[in-house]
GROMACS .gro file of C-alpha atoms in nm:
model
  297
    1MET     CA    1   4.864  12.023  10.389
    2GLU     CA    2   4.794  12.092  10.760
    3PHE     CA    3   4.444  12.213  10.853
    4LEU     CA    4   4.353  12.394  11.175
    5THR     CA    5   4.019  12.391  11.354
    6THR     CA    6   3.845  12.717  11.438
    7SER     CA    7   3.989  12.730  11.789
    8GLU     CA    8   4.337  12.633  11.666
    9ALA     CA    9   4.325  12.896  11.391
   10ALA     CA   10   4.212  13.162  11.636
   11ASP     CA   11   4.501  13.076  11.868
   12TYR     CA   12   4.746  13.064  11.577
   13LEU     CA   13   4.641  13.411  11.455
   14ARG     CA   14   4.597  13.546  11.809
   15LEU     CA   15   4.238  13.642  11.735
   16GLY     CA   16   3.916  13.578  11.922
   17GLU     CA   17   3.692  13.312  11.771
   18ARG     CA   18   3.417  13.571  11.723
   19LYS     CA   19   3.649  13.788  11.513
   20LEU     CA   20   3.759  13.481  11.318
   21TYR     CA   21   3.396  13.398  11.236
   22GLU     CA   22   3.345  13.756  11.115
   23LEU     CA   23   3.635  13.711  10.874
   24VAL     CA   24   3.490  13.379  10.758
   25THR     CA   25   3.141  13.519  10.693
   26THR     CA   26   3.282  13.807  10.486
   27GLY     CA   27   3.506  13.577  10.284
   28ALA     CA   28   3.814  13.763  10.406
   29ILE     CA   29   4.017  13.463  10.523
   30PRO     CA   30   4.112  13.135  10.351
   31CYS     CA   31   3.903  12.846  10.484
   32THR     CA   32   3.691  12.549  10.381
   33LYS     CA   33   3.386  12.380  10.528
   34VAL     CA   34   3.392  12.002  10.571
   35THR     CA   35   3.097  11.813  10.723
   36GLY     CA   36   2.970  12.134  10.882
   37LYS     CA   37   3.301  12.240  11.036
   38TRP     CA   38   3.531  12.519  10.926
   39LEU     CA   39   3.892  12.423  10.858
   40PHE     CA   40   4.181  12.658  10.791
   41PRO     CA   41   4.487  12.552  10.584
   42ARG     CA   42   4.781  12.665  10.793
   43HIS     CA   43   5.005  12.750  10.500
   44GLU     CA   44   4.729  12.960  10.340
   45LEU     CA   45   4.690  13.149  10.669
   46ASP     CA   46   5.062  13.229  10.659
   47LEU     CA   47   5.029  13.367  10.307
   48TRP     CA   48   4.718  13.563  10.405
   49VAL     CA   49   4.906  13.731  10.689
   50LEU     CA   50   5.207  13.807  10.468
   51SER     CA   51   4.985  13.955  10.196
   52GLY     CA   52   4.887  14.236  10.431
   53LEU     CA   53   5.236  14.298  10.566
   54ALA     CA   54   5.301  14.669  10.623
   55ARG     CA   55   5.645  14.805  10.532
   56PRO     CA   56   5.819  15.133  10.610
   57ALA     CA   57   5.815  15.384  10.325
   58GLY     CA   58   6.174  15.303  10.233
   59MET     CA   59   6.081  14.937  10.186
   60LEU     CA   60   5.786  14.984   9.951
   61ILE     CA   61   5.802  14.737   9.666
   62ALA     CA   62   5.653  14.822   9.328
   63GLU     CA   63   5.386  14.577   9.218
   64PRO     CA   64   5.488  14.366   8.919
   65PRO     CA   65   5.274  14.395   8.605
   66PRO     CA   66   4.989  14.142   8.566
   67VAL     CA   67   5.187  13.921   8.329
   68VAL     CA   68   5.279  13.552   8.338
   69GLY     CA   69   5.624  13.509   8.188
   70GLY     CA   70   5.828  13.199   8.117
   71SER     CA   71   5.721  12.898   7.914
   72GLN     CA   72   5.449  12.889   7.652
   73ASP     CA   73   5.168  12.638   7.693
   74GLU     CA   74   4.840  12.598   7.506
   75LEU     CA   75   4.631  12.508   7.810
   76LEU     CA   76   4.780  12.796   8.009
   77ASP     CA   77   4.715  13.046   7.728
   78TRP     CA   78   4.355  12.927   7.713
   79SER     CA   79   4.319  12.948   8.092
   80LEU     CA   80   4.448  13.305   8.101
   81ARG     CA   81   4.179  13.404   7.850
   82GLU     CA   82   3.891  13.201   7.993
   83SER     CA   83   3.952  13.281   8.359
   84GLY     CA   84   3.891  13.653   8.309
   85SER     CA   85   4.190  13.717   8.534
   86GLY     CA   86   4.327  13.997   8.319
   87LEU     CA   87   4.671  13.834   8.322
   88GLY     CA   88   4.875  13.858   8.005
   89SER     CA   89   5.157  13.631   7.891
   90MET     CA   90   5.517  13.669   7.776
   91SER     CA   91   5.673  13.351   7.639
   92GLU     CA   92   6.052  13.354   7.662
   93GLY     CA   93   6.136  13.021   7.824
   94SER     CA   94   6.157  12.905   8.185
   95ALA     CA   95   6.501  13.048   8.270
   96ARG     CA   96   6.434  13.393   8.123
   97GLY     CA   97   6.096  13.404   8.295
   98LEU     CA   98   6.255  13.324   8.632
   99GLU     CA   99   6.503  13.607   8.580
  100ARG     CA  100   6.215  13.846   8.512
  101LEU     CA  101   6.037  13.727   8.828
  102GLN     CA  102   6.347  13.810   9.032
  103ARG     CA  103   6.340  14.164   8.888
  104ASP     CA  104   5.962  14.199   8.948
  105GLU     CA  105   5.904  14.238   8.574
  106VAL     CA  106   5.629  13.971   8.576
  107MET     CA  107   5.377  13.863   8.839
  108ALA     CA  108   5.441  13.492   8.783
  109VAL     CA  109   5.646  13.258   8.569
  110ALA     CA  110   5.535  12.934   8.403
  111MET     CA  111   5.823  12.692   8.437
  112HIS     CA  112   5.939  12.337   8.368
  113PHE     CA  113   6.303  12.294   8.465
  114HIS     CA  114   6.494  11.970   8.417
  115SER     CA  115   6.812  11.836   8.575
  116LEU     CA  116   6.973  11.510   8.683
  117ASP     CA  117   6.993  11.388   9.041
  118ALA     CA  118   7.300  11.235   9.206
  119ASP     CA  119   7.215  10.893   9.060
  120GLY     CA  120   7.190  11.025   8.705
  121ASN     CA  121   6.811  11.010   8.690
  122LEU     CA  122   6.574  11.291   8.602
  123ALA     CA  123   6.532  11.502   8.917
  124ALA     CA  124   6.188  11.460   9.069
  125ASP     CA  125   6.129  11.828   9.145
  126ALA     CA  126   6.364  12.046   8.943
  127ASN     CA  127   6.117  12.337   8.950
  128ALA     CA  128   6.129  12.364   9.329
  129THR     CA  129   6.509  12.334   9.322
  130ALA     CA  130   6.540  12.613   9.065
  131LEU     CA  131   6.313  12.837   9.270
  132ARG     CA  132   6.496  12.756   9.593
  133ASP     CA  133   6.832  12.838   9.436
  134ALA     CA  134   6.722  13.161   9.267
  135PRO     CA  135   6.869  13.474   9.432
  136ASP     CA  136   6.634  13.742   9.568
  137LEU     CA  137   6.337  13.504   9.584
  138HIS     CA  138   6.325  13.438   9.959
  139ASP     CA  139   5.945  13.482   9.946
  140ALA     CA  140   5.880  13.248   9.653
  141LEU     CA  141   5.581  13.023   9.605
  142LEU     CA  142   5.532  12.737   9.358
  143VAL     CA  143   5.177  12.654   9.251
  144ALA     CA  144   5.105  12.347   9.041
  145PHE     CA  145   4.935  12.409   8.708
  146VAL     CA  146   4.940  12.066   8.541
  147ARG     CA  147   5.157  11.770   8.462
  148ARG     CA  148   5.212  11.741   8.091
  149GLU     CA  149   5.367  11.501   7.841
  150GLN     CA  150   5.685  11.591   7.652
  151GLY     CA  151   5.824  11.388   7.367
  152LEU     CA  152   5.940  11.374   7.006
  153VAL     CA  153   5.723  11.563   6.759
  154LEU     CA  154   5.732  11.382   6.422
  155PRO     CA  155   5.588  11.413   6.068
  156PRO     CA  156   5.258  11.228   6.013
  157GLY     CA  157   5.315  10.855   5.989
  158ASN     CA  158   5.659  10.879   6.154
  159PRO     CA  159   5.844  10.808   5.825
  160LYS     CA  160   6.182  10.762   5.998
  161ARG     CA  161   6.031  10.509   6.241
  162LEU     CA  162   6.178  10.690   6.541
  163ARG     CA  163   6.105  10.530   6.878
  164GLY     CA  164   6.316  10.751   7.102
  165LEU     CA  165   6.624  10.966   7.136
  166SER     CA  166   6.854  10.669   7.073
  167ASP     CA  167   6.712  10.641   6.721
  168VAL     CA  168   6.761  11.014   6.666
  169LEU     CA  169   7.129  10.974   6.753
  170ALA     CA  170   7.181  10.649   6.564
  171LEU     CA  171   7.011  10.757   6.241
  172GLY     CA  172   7.141  11.112   6.232
  173VAL     CA  173   6.801  11.262   6.150
  174ARG     CA  174   6.751  11.638   6.141
  175MET     CA  175   6.641  11.771   6.480
  176ALA     CA  176   6.479  12.107   6.546
  177MET     CA  177   6.608  12.283   6.857
  178ARG     CA  178   6.472  12.521   7.118
  179GLN     CA  179   6.667  12.820   7.246
  180GLN     CA  180   6.884  12.782   7.556
  181GLY     CA  181   6.700  12.838   7.883
  182THR     CA  182   6.376  12.674   7.773
  183GLY     CA  183   6.250  12.372   7.960
  184ALA     CA  184   6.237  12.164   7.641
  185GLN     CA  185   6.604  12.235   7.570
  186MET     CA  186   6.695  12.151   7.932
  187LEU     CA  187   6.509  11.822   7.891
  188LEU     CA  188   6.698  11.743   7.570
  189ASP     CA  189   7.030  11.827   7.736
  190VAL     CA  190   6.973  11.598   8.036
  191LEU     CA  191   6.841  11.311   7.822
  192LEU     CA  192   7.148  11.338   7.600
  193ARG     CA  193   7.373  11.344   7.907
  194ARG     CA  194   7.211  11.023   8.033
  195ALA     CA  195   7.283  10.869   7.695
  196GLY     CA  196   7.648  10.977   7.710
  197ALA     CA  197   7.599  11.229   7.429
  198SER     CA  198   7.554  11.603   7.376
  199THR     CA  199   7.392  11.836   7.125
  200ARG     CA  200   7.715  11.818   6.922
  201ASP     CA  201   7.620  11.460   6.838
  202LEU     CA  202   7.292  11.571   6.679
  203ARG     CA  203   7.223  11.682   6.325
  204ARG     CA  204   7.075  12.010   6.442
  205ILE     CA  205   6.861  12.268   6.268
  206GLU     CA  206   7.057  12.571   6.383
  207MET     CA  207   6.777  12.832   6.401
  208PRO     CA  208   6.611  12.764   6.739
  209ALA     CA  209   6.233  12.775   6.780
  210LEU     CA  210   6.090  13.021   7.033
  211THR     CA  211   5.798  12.802   7.141
  212GLY     CA  212   5.674  12.445   7.113
  213PRO     CA  213   5.417  12.534   6.844
  214ASP     CA  214   5.694  12.709   6.649
  215LEU     CA  215   5.901  12.390   6.664
  216ALA     CA  216   5.603  12.183   6.554
  217GLU     CA  217   5.560  12.412   6.254
  218ILE     CA  218   5.926  12.355   6.155
  219VAL     CA  219   5.864  11.978   6.159
  220ARG     CA  220   5.533  12.013   5.976
  221ALA     CA  221   5.701  12.219   5.704
  222GLY     CA  222   5.956  11.941   5.647
  223GLN     CA  223   6.252  12.148   5.766
  224ALA     CA  224   6.329  11.896   6.043
  225ASP     CA  225   6.253  11.530   6.110
  226CYS     CA  226   6.179  11.572   6.479
  227GLY     CA  227   6.204  11.794   6.786
  228ILE     CA  228   6.098  11.797   7.151
  229ALA     CA  229   5.763  11.956   7.241
  230THR     CA  230   5.438  11.868   7.417
  231ARG     CA  231   5.183  11.617   7.295
  232ALA     CA  232   4.934  11.906   7.271
  233SER     CA  233   5.164  12.096   7.034
  234ALA     CA  234   5.200  11.787   6.815
  235ARG     CA  235   4.825  11.726   6.804
  236SER     CA  236   4.745  12.088   6.722
  237ALA     CA  237   4.984  12.073   6.424
  238GLY     CA  238   4.853  11.734   6.306
  239LEU     CA  239   5.183  11.560   6.381
  240ASP     CA  240   5.283  11.227   6.531
  241PHE     CA  241   5.424  11.201   6.881
  242VAL     CA  242   5.655  10.964   7.069
  243PRO     CA  243   5.632  11.021   7.449
  244LEU     CA  244   5.949  11.068   7.653
  245VAL     CA  245   5.852  11.203   7.998
  246TRP     CA  246   5.575  11.349   8.209
  247GLU     CA  247   5.684  11.676   8.371
  248ASN     CA  248   5.562  11.924   8.632
  249PHE     CA  249   5.445  12.247   8.472
  250ASP     CA  250   5.414  12.502   8.752
  251LEU     CA  251   5.355  12.869   8.825
  252ALA     CA  252   5.612  13.047   9.043
  253MET     CA  253   5.542  13.383   9.205
  254ARG     CA  254   5.622  13.590   9.509
  255GLN     CA  255   5.398  13.518   9.806
  256ARG     CA  256   5.255  13.868   9.805
  257SER     CA  257   5.136  13.817   9.445
  258TYR     CA  258   4.938  13.504   9.532
  259PHE     CA  259   4.652  13.704   9.685
  260ARG     CA  260   4.637  13.973   9.418
  261PRO     CA  261   4.294  13.976   9.245
  262ALA     CA  262   4.435  13.886   8.904
  263MET     CA  263   4.624  13.584   9.035
  264GLN     CA  264   4.334  13.473   9.253
  265GLY     CA  265   4.112  13.487   8.945
  266LEU     CA  266   4.340  13.238   8.775
  267ILE     CA  267   4.384  13.019   9.086
  268ARG     CA  268   4.006  12.989   9.130
  269PHE     CA  269   3.969  12.892   8.764
  270LEU     CA  270   4.210  12.601   8.813
  271GLY     CA  271   3.943  12.426   9.018
  272GLU     CA  272   3.674  12.453   8.750
  273LYS     CA  273   3.549  12.158   8.547
  274ARG     CA  274   3.615  12.352   8.227
  275LEU     CA  275   3.990  12.320   8.280
  276LEU     CA  276   3.965  11.941   8.300
  277GLN     CA  277   3.749  11.928   7.988
  278ARG     CA  278   3.990  12.145   7.790
  279ALA     CA  279   4.287  11.939   7.909
  280VAL     CA  280   4.121  11.625   7.775
  281GLU     CA  281   4.050  11.796   7.442
  282LEU     CA  282   4.409  11.912   7.397
  283THR     CA  283   4.555  11.576   7.515
  284GLY     CA  284   4.879  11.513   7.703
  285TYR     CA  285   4.776  11.688   8.026
  286ASP     CA  286   4.707  11.573   8.382
  287PRO     CA  287   4.535  11.864   8.560
  288SER     CA  288   4.478  11.676   8.888
  289PRO     CA  289   4.741  11.879   9.083
  290ALA     CA  290   4.616  12.217   8.953
  291GLY     CA  291   4.620  12.484   9.222
  292GLN     CA  292   4.821  12.289   9.481
  293ILE     CA  293   5.099  12.476   9.657
  294ARG     CA  294   5.407  12.262   9.597
  295PHE     CA  295   5.680  12.476   9.752
  296ALA     CA  296   5.710  12.788   9.965
  297ALA     CA  297   6.033  12.962  10.054
   0.00000   0.00000   0.00000
């Protein structure tokens, strides 16, 4: 991230330094103080300017409701409650959430997309690619929430002795599924593709689970031998877990939504020690990137 000095920021914004200091003292402009000097993140200044953009009456855009759509996540659900942001949640999967963001039906979407790169490996930043390719999101912003661990959720003791997806295919064990458009199902699809297989090669439980905890409950009830979900979902259900990948779990939004009070309430919370402590308690999370801007259209 590029930082500007006070004089550079004043020149960049075409303001006098005195006016810039007034904005700093009132907390009206994004900045940070390092060793006694004010620094201004250039990208944050761009977003700050855009947040106050005036539009003709015919271009007025209705504000989206204060809801985070997309993927379900235990740490995110807890953060929405504890932050006092007033943001609600609507868990429908990453793809459906992104569609709602395009229609301004949610303020942000929690997402974890998966795809393969040209060499057949898991793409390093599928979330940014999905956001870049989404129509009508020319003003999109991707904010890191956490990295989290996805893998096979298994009955206690791992009675089938599963060590990975190859064992699932070879032994023909019953596998719980997620609905199409969820990040977990995308992950399963790309891992199968790398193995030269498809979902047709699995002994599937046909009724898909809406969320990771729902899938864990199917496994816990003995209706399936395994399924893909987070380590946190497995732990909460008292199940075993075989890790497969670490993934980026991000929040996508329009740039104008970033500075809305509700979203800022959540963004500020991402820097609190409580988030780190809760991530450790739930297990399977790396909150070190929380709050970083990872992509801007």
